[in-house]
CSV table of N, CA and C in Angstrom, one decimal:
chain,number,residue,atom,x,y,z
A,1,MET,N,-41.3,125.1,240.0
A,1,MET,CA,-41.3,126.3,240.7
A,1,MET,C,-41.2,126.1,242.2
A,2,SER,N,-40.5,126.9,242.9
A,2,SER,CA,-40.3,126.7,244.3
A,2,SER,C,-40.8,127.9,245.1
A,3,PHE,N,-41.5,127.6,246.2
A,3,PHE,CA,-42.0,128.6,247.0
A,3,PHE,C,-41.5,128.5,248.4
A,4,ASN,N,-41.3,129.6,249.1
A,4,ASN,CA,-40.9,129.5,250.5
A,4,ASN,C,-42.1,129.0,251.3
A,5,LYS,N,-41.8,128.1,252.1
A,5,LYS,CA,-42.9,127.5,252.9
A,5,LYS,C,-42.7,128.1,254.3
A,6,VAL,N,-43.9,128.5,254.9
A,6,VAL,CA,-43.9,129.1,256.2
A,6,VAL,C,-44.2,128.0,257.2
A,7,ASP,N,-43.5,127.9,258.2
A,7,ASP,CA,-43.7,126.9,259.3
A,7,ASP,C,-45.0,127.3,260.0
A,8,SER,N,-46.0,126.6,259.9
A,8,SER,CA,-47.3,126.9,260.6
A,8,SER,C,-47.4,126.3,261.9
A,9,ASN,N,-46.4,125.7,262.5
A,9,ASN,CA,-46.4,125.1,263.8
A,9,ASN,C,-46.3,126.3,264.8
A,10,VAL,N,-47.4,126.9,265.1
A,10,VAL,CA,-47.3,128.1,266.0
A,10,VAL,C,-48.2,127.8,267.2
A,11,ASP,N,-47.7,128.2,268.4
A,11,ASP,CA,-48.4,128.0,269.6
A,11,ASP,C,-49.3,129.2,269.8
A,12,LEU,N,-50.6,129.0,269.4
A,12,LEU,CA,-51.5,130.1,269.5
A,12,LEU,C,-52.0,130.4,270.9
A,13,SER,N,-51.7,129.5,271.8
A,13,SER,CA,-52.0,129.8,273.2
A,13,SER,C,-51.3,131.0,273.8
A,14,LEU,N,-50.1,131.4,273.1
A,14,LEU,CA,-49.4,132.5,273.6
A,14,LEU,C,-50.2,133.8,273.4
A,15,PHE,N,-51.1,133.8,272.4
A,15,PHE,CA,-51.9,135.0,272.0
A,15,PHE,C,-53.2,135.0,272.7
A,16,ASP,N,-53.6,133.9,273.4
A,16,ASP,CA,-54.9,133.8,274.0
A,16,ASP,C,-55.0,134.6,275.3
A,17,ILE,N,-55.9,135.5,275.4
A,17,ILE,CA,-56.1,136.3,276.6
A,17,ILE,C,-57.5,136.1,277.1
A,18,ASN,N,-57.7,135.3,278.1
A,18,ASN,CA,-59.1,135.0,278.6
A,18,ASN,C,-59.4,135.9,279.8
A,19,SER,N,-58.5,136.1,280.7
A,19,SER,CA,-58.7,136.9,281.8
A,19,SER,C,-57.5,137.7,282.2
A,20,ARG,N,-57.6,138.7,282.9
A,20,ARG,CA,-56.4,139.5,283.3
A,20,ARG,C,-55.4,138.7,284.1
A,21,ARG,N,-55.9,138.0,285.1
A,21,ARG,CA,-55.0,137.2,285.9
A,21,ARG,C,-54.3,136.1,285.1
A,22,LYS,N,-55.1,135.4,284.3
A,22,LYS,CA,-54.5,134.3,283.6
A,22,LYS,C,-53.4,134.9,282.6
A,23,SER,N,-53.8,135.9,281.9
A,23,SER,CA,-52.8,136.5,280.9
A,23,SER,C,-51.6,137.1,281.6
A,24,ALA,N,-51.8,137.7,282.7
A,24,ALA,CA,-50.7,138.2,283.5
A,24,ALA,C,-49.7,137.1,283.8
A,25,LYS,N,-50.2,136.0,284.3
A,25,LYS,CA,-49.4,134.9,284.6
A,25,LYS,C,-48.7,134.3,283.4
A,26,LYS,N,-49.4,134.1,282.3
A,26,LYS,CA,-48.9,133.5,281.1
A,26,LYS,C,-47.8,134.3,280.5
A,27,PHE,N,-48.0,135.7,280.5
A,27,PHE,CA,-47.0,136.5,279.8
A,27,PHE,C,-45.9,137.0,280.8
A,28,GLY,N,-45.9,136.6,282.0
A,28,GLY,CA,-44.9,137.0,282.9
A,28,GLY,C,-44.9,138.4,283.5
A,29,PHE,N,-46.1,139.0,283.5
A,29,PHE,CA,-46.3,140.3,284.1
A,29,PHE,C,-46.1,140.2,285.6
A,30,ASN,N,-45.5,141.2,286.1
A,30,ASN,CA,-45.3,141.3,287.6
A,30,ASN,C,-46.5,142.1,288.1
A,31,GLU,N,-47.5,141.4,288.8
A,31,GLU,CA,-48.7,142.1,289.2
A,31,GLU,C,-48.4,143.0,290.4
A,32,GLU,N,-47.3,142.9,291.1
A,32,GLU,CA,-47.1,143.8,292.2
A,32,GLU,C,-46.8,145.2,291.8
A,33,SER,N,-46.4,145.4,290.5
A,33,SER,CA,-46.1,146.7,290.0
A,33,SER,C,-47.3,147.2,289.2
A,34,ASN,N,-47.3,148.5,289.1
A,34,ASN,CA,-48.4,149.2,288.3
A,34,ASN,C,-48.0,149.1,286.8
A,35,THR,N,-46.8,148.8,286.5
A,35,THR,CA,-46.4,148.7,285.1
A,35,THR,C,-46.3,147.3,284.7
A,36,ARG,N,-46.4,147.0,283.4
A,36,ARG,CA,-46.3,145.6,282.9
A,36,ARG,C,-44.8,145.3,282.8
A,37,ASN,N,-44.4,144.3,283.5
A,37,ASN,CA,-43.0,143.9,283.5
A,37,ASN,C,-43.0,142.5,282.7
A,38,ILE,N,-42.7,142.6,281.5
A,38,ILE,CA,-42.7,141.4,280.7
A,38,ILE,C,-41.4,140.7,280.8
A,39,LYS,N,-41.4,139.4,281.1
A,39,LYS,CA,-40.2,138.6,281.2
A,39,LYS,C,-39.6,138.4,279.8
A,40,VAL,N,-38.3,138.5,279.7
A,40,VAL,CA,-37.6,138.4,278.5
A,40,VAL,C,-37.9,137.1,277.8
A,41,ASN,N,-37.9,136.0,278.6
A,41,ASN,CA,-38.1,134.7,278.0
A,41,ASN,C,-39.5,134.5,277.4
A,42,HIS,N,-40.5,135.1,278.0
A,42,HIS,CA,-41.8,135.1,277.4
A,42,HIS,C,-41.9,136.0,276.2
A,43,ALA,N,-41.3,137.1,276.2
A,43,ALA,CA,-41.3,138.0,275.0
A,43,ALA,C,-40.6,137.3,273.9
A,44,MET,N,-39.5,136.6,274.1
A,44,MET,CA,-38.8,135.9,273.0
A,44,MET,C,-39.7,134.8,272.5
A,45,LYS,N,-40.5,134.1,273.3
A,45,LYS,CA,-41.4,133.0,272.8
A,45,LYS,C,-42.3,133.6,271.8
A,46,ILE,N,-42.9,134.8,272.1
A,46,ILE,CA,-43.9,135.4,271.2
A,46,ILE,C,-43.2,135.9,270.0
A,47,VAL,N,-42.0,136.5,270.1
A,47,VAL,CA,-41.3,137.0,268.9
A,47,VAL,C,-40.9,135.9,268.0
A,48,ASN,N,-40.5,134.8,268.6
A,48,ASN,CA,-40.2,133.6,267.7
A,48,ASN,C,-41.3,133.1,266.9
A,49,GLN,N,-42.5,133.1,267.5
A,49,GLN,CA,-43.7,132.7,266.8
A,49,GLN,C,-44.0,133.7,265.7
A,50,GLN,N,-43.8,135.0,266.0
A,50,GLN,CA,-44.1,136.0,264.9
A,50,GLN,C,-43.1,135.9,263.8
A,51,TRP,N,-41.8,135.6,264.1
A,51,TRP,CA,-40.8,135.4,263.0
A,51,TRP,C,-41.2,134.2,262.2
A,52,LYS,N,-41.7,133.1,262.8
A,52,LYS,CA,-42.1,132.0,262.0
A,52,LYS,C,-43.2,132.3,261.1
A,53,LEU,N,-44.2,133.1,261.6
A,53,LEU,CA,-45.3,133.5,260.8
A,53,LEU,C,-44.9,134.4,259.6
A,54,LEU,N,-43.9,135.2,259.9
A,54,LEU,CA,-43.4,136.1,258.8
A,54,LEU,C,-42.5,135.4,257.8
A,55,GLY,N,-42.2,134.1,258.1
A,55,GLY,CA,-41.4,133.3,257.1
A,55,GLY,C,-39.9,133.5,257.2
A,56,LEU,N,-39.4,134.0,258.3
A,56,LEU,CA,-37.9,134.1,258.5
A,56,LEU,C,-37.3,132.7,258.4
A,57,ARG,N,-36.1,132.6,257.9
A,57,ARG,CA,-35.5,131.3,257.8
A,57,ARG,C,-35.1,130.8,259.2
A,58,PRO,N,-35.2,129.5,259.4
A,58,PRO,CA,-34.8,129.0,260.7
A,58,PRO,C,-33.4,129.4,261.1
A,59,SER,N,-32.5,129.4,260.2
A,59,SER,CA,-31.1,129.8,260.6
A,59,SER,C,-31.0,131.2,261.1
A,60,THR,N,-31.8,132.1,260.5
A,60,THR,CA,-31.9,133.5,260.9
A,60,THR,C,-32.5,133.6,262.3
A,61,ILE,N,-33.6,132.9,262.6
A,61,ILE,CA,-34.2,132.9,263.9
A,61,ILE,C,-33.2,132.3,264.9
A,62,ASP,N,-32.5,131.2,264.6
A,62,ASP,CA,-31.6,130.6,265.5
A,62,ASP,C,-30.4,131.6,265.8
A,63,SER,N,-30.0,132.3,264.8
A,63,SER,CA,-28.9,133.3,265.1
A,63,SER,C,-29.4,134.4,266.0
A,64,TYR,N,-30.6,134.9,265.8
A,64,TYR,CA,-31.1,136.0,266.7
A,64,TYR,C,-31.2,135.4,268.1
A,65,ASN,N,-31.8,134.2,268.2
A,65,ASN,CA,-32.0,133.6,269.5
A,65,ASN,C,-30.6,133.4,270.2
A,66,TYR,N,-29.6,132.9,269.5
A,66,TYR,CA,-28.3,132.6,270.1
A,66,TYR,C,-27.7,133.9,270.7
A,67,ASN,N,-27.7,134.9,269.8
A,67,ASN,CA,-27.1,136.2,270.2
A,67,ASN,C,-27.8,136.9,271.3
A,68,PHE,N,-29.2,136.8,271.3
A,68,PHE,CA,-29.9,137.5,272.3
A,68,PHE,C,-29.8,136.7,273.6
A,69,SER,N,-29.8,135.4,273.6
A,69,SER,CA,-29.6,134.6,274.8
A,69,SER,C,-28.2,134.9,275.4
A,70,LYS,N,-27.2,135.1,274.6
A,70,LYS,CA,-25.9,135.5,275.2
A,70,LYS,C,-26.0,136.9,275.8
A,71,PHE,N,-26.7,137.8,275.2
A,71,PHE,CA,-26.9,139.1,275.8
A,71,PHE,C,-27.6,139.0,277.2
A,72,VAL,N,-28.7,138.2,277.3
A,72,VAL,CA,-29.4,138.0,278.5
A,72,VAL,C,-28.5,137.3,279.6
A,73,GLU,N,-27.7,136.4,279.1
A,73,GLU,CA,-26.8,135.7,280.0
A,73,GLU,C,-25.7,136.6,280.6
A,74,VAL,N,-25.1,137.4,279.8
A,74,VAL,CA,-24.1,138.3,280.2
A,74,VAL,C,-24.6,139.5,281.1
A,75,THR,N,-25.8,140.0,280.7
A,75,THR,CA,-26.3,141.2,281.4
A,75,THR,C,-27.2,140.8,282.6
A,76,ASN,N,-27.7,139.5,282.7
A,76,ASN,CA,-28.6,139.1,283.7
A,76,ASN,C,-29.9,139.8,283.8
A,77,VAL,N,-30.4,140.2,282.6
A,77,VAL,CA,-31.7,140.9,282.6
A,77,VAL,C,-32.8,139.8,282.7
A,78,VAL,N,-33.9,140.1,283.4
A,78,VAL,CA,-35.0,139.2,283.5
A,78,VAL,C,-36.2,139.8,282.8
A,79,TYR,N,-36.4,141.1,283.0
A,79,TYR,CA,-37.6,141.8,282.5
A,79,TYR,C,-37.1,142.8,281.4
A,80,LEU,N,-38.0,143.0,280.5
A,80,LEU,CA,-37.7,143.9,279.4
A,80,LEU,C,-37.4,145.3,279.9
A,81,HIS,N,-38.0,145.8,280.9
A,81,HIS,CA,-37.7,147.2,281.4
A,81,HIS,C,-36.3,147.3,281.9
A,82,GLU,N,-35.6,146.2,282.1
A,82,GLU,CA,-34.2,146.3,282.6
A,82,GLU,C,-33.2,146.6,281.5
A,83,ILE,N,-33.7,146.4,280.3
A,83,ILE,CA,-32.8,146.6,279.1
A,83,ILE,C,-32.6,148.1,278.9
A,84,ASN,N,-31.3,148.5,278.8
A,84,ASN,CA,-31.0,149.9,278.5
A,84,ASN,C,-29.6,150.0,277.8
A,85,ASN,N,-29.2,151.2,277.5
A,85,ASN,CA,-27.9,151.3,276.8
A,85,ASN,C,-26.8,150.8,277.6
A,86,ASP,N,-26.8,151.0,278.9
A,86,ASP,CA,-25.7,150.4,279.8
A,86,ASP,C,-25.6,148.9,279.6
A,87,LYS,N,-26.7,148.2,279.6
A,87,LYS,CA,-26.7,146.8,279.4
A,87,LYS,C,-26.1,146.4,278.1
A,88,ILE,N,-26.5,147.1,277.0
A,88,ILE,CA,-25.9,146.9,275.7
A,88,ILE,C,-24.4,147.1,275.7
A,89,TYR,N,-23.9,148.2,276.3
A,89,TYR,CA,-22.5,148.4,276.4
A,89,TYR,C,-21.8,147.3,277.2
A,90,GLU,N,-22.4,146.9,278.3
A,90,GLU,CA,-21.9,145.8,279.1
A,90,GLU,C,-21.7,144.6,278.3
A,91,TYR,N,-22.7,144.2,277.5
A,91,TYR,CA,-22.6,143.0,276.6
A,91,TYR,C,-21.5,143.2,275.6
A,92,LEU,N,-21.5,144.3,274.9
A,92,LEU,CA,-20.5,144.5,273.9
A,92,LEU,C,-19.1,144.5,274.4
A,93,SER,N,-18.9,145.1,275.6
A,93,SER,CA,-17.6,145.1,276.2
A,93,SER,C,-17.1,143.8,276.8
A,94,SER,N,-18.0,142.8,276.8
A,94,SER,CA,-17.7,141.5,277.3
A,94,SER,C,-16.9,140.7,276.2
A,95,PHE,N,-16.9,141.2,275.0
A,95,PHE,CA,-16.1,140.6,274.0
A,95,PHE,C,-14.7,141.1,274.0
A,96,LYS,N,-13.7,140.3,274.1
A,96,LYS,CA,-12.3,140.7,274.2
A,96,LYS,C,-11.7,140.3,272.9
A,97,ASP,N,-10.9,141.2,272.4
A,97,ASP,CA,-10.1,141.0,271.2
A,97,ASP,C,-10.9,140.5,270.0
A,98,VAL,N,-12.0,141.2,269.7
A,98,VAL,CA,-12.8,140.9,268.5
A,98,VAL,C,-12.8,142.2,267.6
A,99,ARG,N,-13.0,141.9,266.3
A,99,ARG,CA,-13.0,143.0,265.3
A,99,ARG,C,-14.3,143.9,265.5
A,100,ASP,N,-14.2,145.1,265.0
A,100,ASP,CA,-15.3,146.0,265.0
A,100,ASP,C,-16.5,145.4,264.2
A,101,THR,N,-16.2,144.7,263.2
A,101,THR,CA,-17.3,144.1,262.4
A,101,THR,C,-18.1,143.1,263.1
A,102,THR,N,-17.4,142.3,264.0
A,102,THR,CA,-18.0,141.4,264.9
A,102,THR,C,-19.0,142.1,265.8
A,103,LEU,N,-18.5,143.1,266.5
A,103,LEU,CA,-19.3,143.9,267.4
A,103,LEU,C,-20.5,144.5,266.7
A,104,LYS,N,-20.3,145.0,265.5
A,104,LYS,CA,-21.4,145.6,264.7
A,104,LYS,C,-22.5,144.5,264.4
A,105,GLY,N,-22.0,143.3,264.1
A,105,GLY,CA,-22.9,142.2,263.8
A,105,GLY,C,-23.8,141.9,265.0
A,106,ARG,N,-23.1,141.8,266.2
A,106,ARG,CA,-23.8,141.5,267.4
A,106,ARG,C,-24.8,142.6,267.7
A,107,LEU,N,-24.4,143.8,267.6
A,107,LEU,CA,-25.3,144.9,267.9
A,107,LEU,C,-26.5,144.9,266.9
A,108,LYS,N,-26.2,144.6,265.7
A,108,LYS,CA,-27.3,144.6,264.7
A,108,LYS,C,-28.4,143.5,265.0
A,109,GLN,N,-27.9,142.4,265.5
A,109,GLN,CA,-28.9,141.3,265.9
A,109,GLN,C,-29.6,141.7,267.1
A,110,ILE,N,-29.0,142.3,268.1
A,110,ILE,CA,-29.7,142.7,269.3
A,110,ILE,C,-30.7,143.8,268.9
A,111,SER,N,-30.3,144.7,268.1
A,111,SER,CA,-31.2,145.8,267.6
A,111,SER,C,-32.4,145.2,266.9
A,112,ALA,N,-32.3,144.1,266.2
A,112,ALA,CA,-33.4,143.5,265.5
A,112,ALA,C,-34.4,143.0,266.4
A,113,VAL,N,-33.9,142.4,267.5
A,113,VAL,CA,-34.8,141.8,268.5
A,113,VAL,C,-35.5,143.0,269.3
A,114,LEU,N,-34.8,144.0,269.6
A,114,LEU,CA,-35.3,145.1,270.3
A,114,LEU,C,-36.4,145.9,269.5
A,115,ALA,N,-36.1,145.9,268.2
A,115,ALA,CA,-37.1,146.5,267.2
A,115,ALA,C,-38.4,145.8,267.2
A,116,ARG,N,-38.3,144.4,267.3
A,116,ARG,CA,-39.5,143.6,267.4
A,116,ARG,C,-40.3,143.9,268.7
A,117,PHE,N,-39.5,144.0,269.8
A,117,PHE,CA,-40.2,144.4,271.0
A,117,PHE,C,-40.9,145.7,270.9
A,118,TYR,N,-40.3,146.7,270.3
A,118,TYR,CA,-40.9,148.0,270.0
A,118,TYR,C,-42.2,147.8,269.2
A,119,ASP,N,-42.1,147.1,268.1
A,119,ASP,CA,-43.2,146.9,267.2
A,119,ASP,C,-44.4,146.2,268.0
A,120,ASN,N,-44.1,145.4,269.0
A,120,ASN,CA,-45.2,144.8,269.8
A,120,ASN,C,-45.7,145.7,270.8
A,121,GLY,N,-45.1,146.9,271.0
A,121,GLY,CA,-45.6,147.9,272.0
A,121,GLY,C,-45.0,147.7,273.3
A,122,TRP,N,-44.0,146.9,273.5
A,122,TRP,CA,-43.4,146.7,274.8
A,122,TRP,C,-42.4,147.8,275.2
A,123,PHE,N,-42.0,148.6,274.2
A,123,PHE,CA,-41.2,149.8,274.5
A,123,PHE,C,-42.1,151.0,273.9
A,124,SER,N,-42.2,152.0,274.6
A,124,SER,CA,-43.1,153.1,274.2
A,124,SER,C,-42.5,153.9,273.1
A,125,VAL,N,-41.2,154.0,273.0
A,125,VAL,CA,-40.4,154.7,272.0
A,125,VAL,C,-39.4,153.8,271.4
A,126,GLY,N,-39.0,154.0,270.1
A,126,GLY,CA,-38.0,153.2,269.5
A,126,GLY,C,-36.8,153.1,270.5
A,127,PHE,N,-36.3,151.9,270.8
A,127,PHE,CA,-35.3,151.8,271.8
A,127,PHE,C,-34.1,152.6,271.6
A,128,LEU,N,-33.5,152.6,270.4
A,128,LEU,CA,-32.3,153.4,270.2
A,128,LEU,C,-32.6,154.9,270.1
A,129,GLU,N,-33.8,155.3,269.9
A,129,GLU,CA,-34.1,156.7,269.9
A,129,GLU,C,-34.3,157.2,271.4
A,130,LYS,N,-34.9,156.3,272.2
A,130,LYS,CA,-35.1,156.7,273.6
A,130,LYS,C,-33.9,156.8,274.5
A,131,HIS,N,-33.0,155.8,274.3
A,131,HIS,CA,-31.8,155.7,275.2
A,131,HIS,C,-30.7,156.3,274.5
């Protein structure tokens, strides 16, 4: 009998909140602002740990990471609050001469990452509902 094994190599320090200042620095919050500005790279580290705990296949996680890193590269977003519909359209329009199915696949993967951000409370409303 075969069982799916969950990779338990998780960096628990990402979830450790000892003090406001330490946690703000660790999670990439911009203290000059009244709102929490979470850096995309820190958010992705946390989401990757969550995916590992949920038992997603490494190839699925790699695919999400690859496509989302391309999204970040094309749109130059640094903080989560910078992500909006215009950025998504900018990313999708950067693909030249590709089929609609390819664009739908890219959008589906970006949406999966954004849904995880929403589940973590980093977006107050479901992203695709809000924008």
